[in-house]
Amino acid sequence: VVERLAAMGTPRGTAVAALLVSMIGYYASYGILALVMLLVLWLHHAATALLTGVITALLLVAIAVPALALWLRSRGSQPLPPKVEHLGPVRKLVRIVGEAPAELVGDRRVLGLVTLFNGLVFLADSATLAVCLLALGLPLLPATAFLGLMAGSITSTLAPVPLGLGTFEASSTAMLVALNVPFEAALTAILLLRGLTLWLPLIPSLIMMRSELHAK
C-alpha cells in the first residue's frame, strides 16, 4: 500500500503515517466498542465467561497491534537484534514504519477524529443490521443489532479466516438467537448485512482495479 501511494505522488513518510494513524484509530474504536458491548451484556445479564474471555482477547489484540506499530516507529533507524536482522521482510517493515513523521503519528486531534469516524462506521453497520431485522418484520432492536455485529466482528478478527467468511455469519447469528431473535430472521438479516457491507462494495472496487490495470 505504501509503495502504491508513493507511486501516486504521496510522500512516502506521509503514506506510512496515514496507514499507522488509520490502524491505531481503528483498533482504538474497536476496543472502546468492545468494552461497550461487555457493559451492555452485563446489563442484560448475558455476560458469560466465554463471551468475557473472547472480548478480553480482542482487547489484548486492540492494544498489542497499535503498541507494536508505535514501538516500530519509535525505533526509527536503530539496528535490530541480531536474530532478526537477517530477516529481510522484518528489516524492510521496520525501515518503512520508521519513515513516518512523528508529528503526524502523534497528533492527538487526528487520532481522535480517526477513532471517532471508525467508531461511527461500526455504529452505522449495526444500524444497517437493525434495519434489516426491521425489514423482516421484527421490532427495531438497536442494542441487539449492535451486539450481533460486534460478536461477528470480534470472532472474524480473532479467527484466521480471510474476511471472516463463515465465522462472522455464524457468531453473529448465534448472538442474535441468544438474544431471542428467531433463527431464520437472524440468519437472513446477517446475510443481508454481509451483502450490503462486504460483497456490494467489492463491485466498484473491482471496476476501479480493472481501470487501473488498463491504464498501465
Short mmCIF file of C-alpha atoms in Angstrom, two decimals:
data_model
loop_
_atom_site.label_atom_id
_atom_site.label_comp_id
_atom_site.label_asym_id
_atom_site.label_seq_id
_atom_site.Cartn_x
_atom_site.Cartn_y
_atom_site.Cartn_z
CA VAL A 1 0.00 0.00 0.00
CA VAL A 2 2.83 2.39 0.85
CA GLU A 3 4.54 1.73 -2.47
CA ARG A 4 1.27 2.30 -4.32
CA LEU A 5 0.60 5.61 -2.55
CA ALA A 6 4.16 6.72 -3.22
CA ALA A 7 3.73 5.91 -6.92
CA MET A 8 0.62 8.12 -6.95
CA GLY A 9 2.62 11.09 -5.71
CA THR A 10 2.07 10.84 -1.95
CA PRO A 11 5.28 11.36 0.08
CA ARG A 12 6.41 8.01 1.44
CA GLY A 13 6.59 9.16 5.07
CA THR A 14 3.11 10.69 4.88
CA ALA A 15 1.70 7.48 3.41
CA VAL A 16 3.21 5.44 6.25
CA ALA A 17 1.85 7.89 8.83
CA ALA A 18 -1.62 7.73 7.28
CA LEU A 19 -1.62 3.94 7.49
CA LEU A 20 -0.40 3.95 11.10
CA VAL A 21 -2.94 6.55 12.20
CA SER A 22 -5.70 4.65 10.41
CA MET A 23 -4.72 1.39 12.13
CA ILE A 24 -4.40 2.99 15.58
CA GLY A 25 -7.78 4.73 15.23
CA TYR A 26 -9.43 1.52 14.03
CA TYR A 27 -8.23 -0.59 16.93
CA ALA A 28 -8.88 2.18 19.46
CA SER A 29 -12.52 2.44 18.39
CA TYR A 30 -12.72 -1.35 18.24
CA GLY A 31 -11.53 -1.68 21.83
CA ILE A 32 -13.87 1.04 23.12
CA LEU A 33 -16.90 -0.54 21.44
CA ALA A 34 -15.88 -3.97 22.74
CA LEU A 35 -15.98 -2.54 26.25
CA VAL A 36 -19.40 -1.04 25.50
CA MET A 37 -20.51 -4.47 24.28
CA LEU A 38 -19.35 -6.07 27.52
CA LEU A 39 -21.22 -3.42 29.52
CA VAL A 40 -24.45 -3.98 27.55
CA LEU A 41 -24.14 -7.75 28.01
CA TRP A 42 -23.62 -7.26 31.74
CA LEU A 43 -26.70 -5.04 31.97
CA HIS A 44 -28.71 -7.74 30.15
CA HIS A 45 -27.24 -10.44 32.47
CA ALA A 46 -25.74 -12.18 29.43
CA ALA A 47 -22.03 -11.63 30.08
CA THR A 48 -20.98 -15.28 30.24
CA ALA A 49 -17.43 -16.38 30.97
CA LEU A 50 -16.93 -17.38 27.32
CA LEU A 51 -18.05 -14.01 25.97
CA THR A 52 -15.97 -12.16 28.55
CA GLY A 53 -12.91 -14.20 27.59
CA VAL A 54 -13.41 -13.55 23.87
CA ILE A 55 -13.87 -9.81 24.39
CA THR A 56 -10.78 -9.76 26.63
CA ALA A 57 -8.77 -11.46 23.88
CA LEU A 58 -9.97 -8.82 21.41
CA LEU A 59 -8.96 -6.05 23.82
CA LEU A 60 -5.47 -7.54 24.07
CA VAL A 61 -5.19 -7.56 20.27
CA ALA A 62 -6.55 -4.00 20.09
CA ILE A 63 -3.81 -2.87 22.47
CA ALA A 64 -0.96 -5.00 21.12
CA VAL A 65 -1.23 -4.12 17.42
CA PRO A 66 -1.07 -0.30 17.77
CA ALA A 67 1.55 -0.64 20.52
CA LEU A 68 3.75 -2.72 18.20
CA ALA A 69 3.32 -0.19 15.39
CA LEU A 70 4.27 2.71 17.67
CA TRP A 71 7.24 0.79 19.02
CA LEU A 72 8.49 0.13 15.49
CA ARG A 73 8.02 3.81 14.70
CA SER A 74 9.98 4.88 17.78
CA ARG A 75 12.91 2.65 16.82
CA GLY A 76 13.45 4.56 13.60
CA SER A 77 16.72 3.50 12.02
CA GLN A 78 18.14 1.82 15.12
CA PRO A 79 19.74 -1.57 14.44
CA LEU A 80 17.64 -4.65 15.01
CA PRO A 81 18.59 -7.55 17.29
CA PRO A 82 21.00 -9.94 15.50
CA LYS A 83 18.43 -12.77 15.48
CA VAL A 84 16.01 -10.80 13.28
CA GLU A 85 18.45 -8.55 11.42
CA HIS A 86 18.88 -11.16 8.67
CA LEU A 87 15.11 -11.39 8.06
CA GLY A 88 14.57 -9.22 5.01
CA PRO A 89 10.79 -8.61 5.36
CA VAL A 90 11.14 -7.63 9.04
CA ARG A 91 14.06 -5.33 8.31
CA LYS A 92 12.13 -3.67 5.47
CA LEU A 93 8.99 -3.29 7.61
CA VAL A 94 10.92 -1.58 10.41
CA ARG A 95 12.63 0.73 7.92
CA ILE A 96 9.33 1.71 6.28
CA VAL A 97 7.50 2.29 9.58
CA GLY A 98 10.41 4.37 10.84
CA GLU A 99 9.87 6.84 7.99
CA ALA A 100 6.55 8.05 9.39
CA PRO A 101 6.81 11.66 10.67
CA ALA A 102 6.39 11.71 14.46
CA GLU A 103 4.33 14.89 14.35
CA LEU A 104 1.68 13.15 12.24
CA VAL A 105 1.56 9.85 14.12
CA GLY A 106 1.45 11.65 17.48
CA ASP A 107 -1.20 14.22 16.55
CA ARG A 108 -3.88 13.61 19.20
CA ARG A 109 -6.53 15.58 17.32
CA VAL A 110 -6.08 13.49 14.18
CA LEU A 111 -6.02 10.26 16.20
CA GLY A 112 -9.20 11.30 18.00
CA LEU A 113 -11.00 12.10 14.75
CA VAL A 114 -9.91 8.83 13.12
CA THR A 115 -11.04 6.89 16.20
CA LEU A 116 -14.40 8.69 16.14
CA PHE A 117 -15.02 8.05 12.46
CA ASN A 118 -14.04 4.38 12.76
CA GLY A 119 -16.47 4.04 15.65
CA LEU A 120 -19.20 5.65 13.54
CA VAL A 121 -18.60 3.01 10.86
CA PHE A 122 -19.26 0.25 13.41
CA LEU A 123 -22.40 2.03 14.58
CA ALA A 124 -23.58 2.56 11.00
CA ASP A 125 -23.15 -1.17 10.32
CA SER A 126 -25.11 -2.05 13.46
CA ALA A 127 -27.84 0.38 12.36
CA THR A 128 -27.91 -1.38 8.99
CA LEU A 129 -28.38 -4.71 10.75
CA ALA A 130 -31.18 -3.21 12.87
CA VAL A 131 -32.93 -2.03 9.69
CA CYS A 132 -32.51 -5.49 8.12
CA LEU A 133 -34.21 -7.03 11.16
CA LEU A 134 -36.93 -4.40 10.95
CA ALA A 135 -37.49 -5.19 7.27
CA LEU A 136 -38.02 -8.85 8.20
CA GLY A 137 -40.92 -7.95 10.47
CA LEU A 138 -39.13 -7.68 13.81
CA PRO A 139 -39.28 -4.58 16.03
CA LEU A 140 -36.43 -2.09 15.96
CA LEU A 141 -33.65 -3.62 18.08
CA PRO A 142 -30.61 -1.31 18.03
CA ALA A 143 -28.90 -2.83 21.08
CA THR A 144 -29.46 -6.37 19.83
CA ALA A 145 -28.13 -5.44 16.39
CA PHE A 146 -25.07 -3.83 17.96
CA LEU A 147 -24.29 -6.95 19.99
CA GLY A 148 -24.77 -9.18 16.96
CA LEU A 149 -22.47 -7.07 14.81
CA MET A 150 -19.76 -6.86 17.46
CA ALA A 151 -19.91 -10.61 18.09
CA GLY A 152 -19.33 -11.28 14.41
CA SER A 153 -16.60 -8.65 14.11
CA ILE A 154 -14.68 -9.91 17.14
CA THR A 155 -14.86 -13.54 16.04
CA SER A 156 -13.76 -12.74 12.49
CA THR A 157 -10.84 -10.70 13.87
CA LEU A 158 -9.61 -13.48 16.14
CA ALA A 159 -10.27 -16.36 13.74
CA PRO A 160 -7.64 -16.95 10.99
CA VAL A 161 -10.21 -16.82 8.17
CA PRO A 162 -9.97 -14.25 5.33
CA LEU A 163 -12.75 -11.62 5.55
CA GLY A 164 -14.28 -13.65 8.38
CA LEU A 165 -16.13 -15.80 5.86
CA GLY A 166 -18.40 -18.14 7.78
CA THR A 167 -17.13 -17.15 11.22
CA PHE A 168 -18.80 -13.73 11.12
CA GLU A 169 -22.13 -15.14 9.96
CA ALA A 170 -22.11 -18.00 12.47
CA SER A 171 -21.16 -15.94 15.53
CA SER A 172 -23.47 -13.02 14.68
CA THR A 173 -26.40 -15.36 14.12
CA ALA A 174 -25.65 -17.21 17.35
CA MET A 175 -25.58 -13.95 19.29
CA LEU A 176 -28.89 -12.77 17.80
CA VAL A 177 -30.52 -16.12 18.54
CA ALA A 178 -29.22 -15.93 22.12
CA LEU A 179 -30.94 -12.54 22.35
CA ASN A 180 -34.31 -14.11 21.38
CA VAL A 181 -34.26 -13.33 17.66
CA PRO A 182 -35.75 -16.20 15.61
CA PHE A 183 -33.05 -18.21 13.83
CA GLU A 184 -34.47 -17.69 10.32
CA ALA A 185 -34.73 -13.92 10.77
CA ALA A 186 -31.28 -13.71 12.38
CA LEU A 187 -29.53 -15.62 9.60
CA THR A 188 -31.37 -13.74 6.85
CA ALA A 189 -30.56 -10.36 8.40
CA ILE A 190 -26.87 -11.27 8.75
CA LEU A 191 -26.68 -12.42 5.14
CA LEU A 192 -28.33 -9.17 4.04
CA LEU A 193 -25.85 -7.20 6.12
CA ARG A 194 -22.87 -9.03 4.62
CA GLY A 195 -24.20 -8.47 1.13
CA LEU A 196 -24.61 -4.74 1.73
CA THR A 197 -21.38 -4.10 3.65
CA LEU A 198 -18.94 -6.65 2.16
CA TRP A 199 -19.94 -8.02 -1.23
CA LEU A 200 -21.67 -4.99 -2.74
CA PRO A 201 -18.71 -2.62 -2.15
CA LEU A 202 -16.45 -5.10 -3.94
CA ILE A 203 -18.15 -4.31 -7.27
CA PRO A 204 -16.88 -0.70 -7.60
CA SER A 205 -13.54 -1.84 -6.18
CA LEU A 206 -13.15 -4.43 -8.93
CA ILE A 207 -14.14 -1.86 -11.56
CA MET A 208 -11.54 0.60 -10.26
CA MET A 209 -8.85 -2.10 -10.17
CA ARG A 210 -9.69 -3.07 -13.74
CA SER A 211 -9.42 0.57 -14.83
CA GLU A 212 -6.01 0.85 -13.15
CA LEU A 213 -4.75 -2.28 -14.90
CA HIS A 214 -5.93 -1.00 -18.30
CA ALA A 215 -4.29 2.36 -17.61
CA LYS A 216 -0.97 0.63 -17.03
#
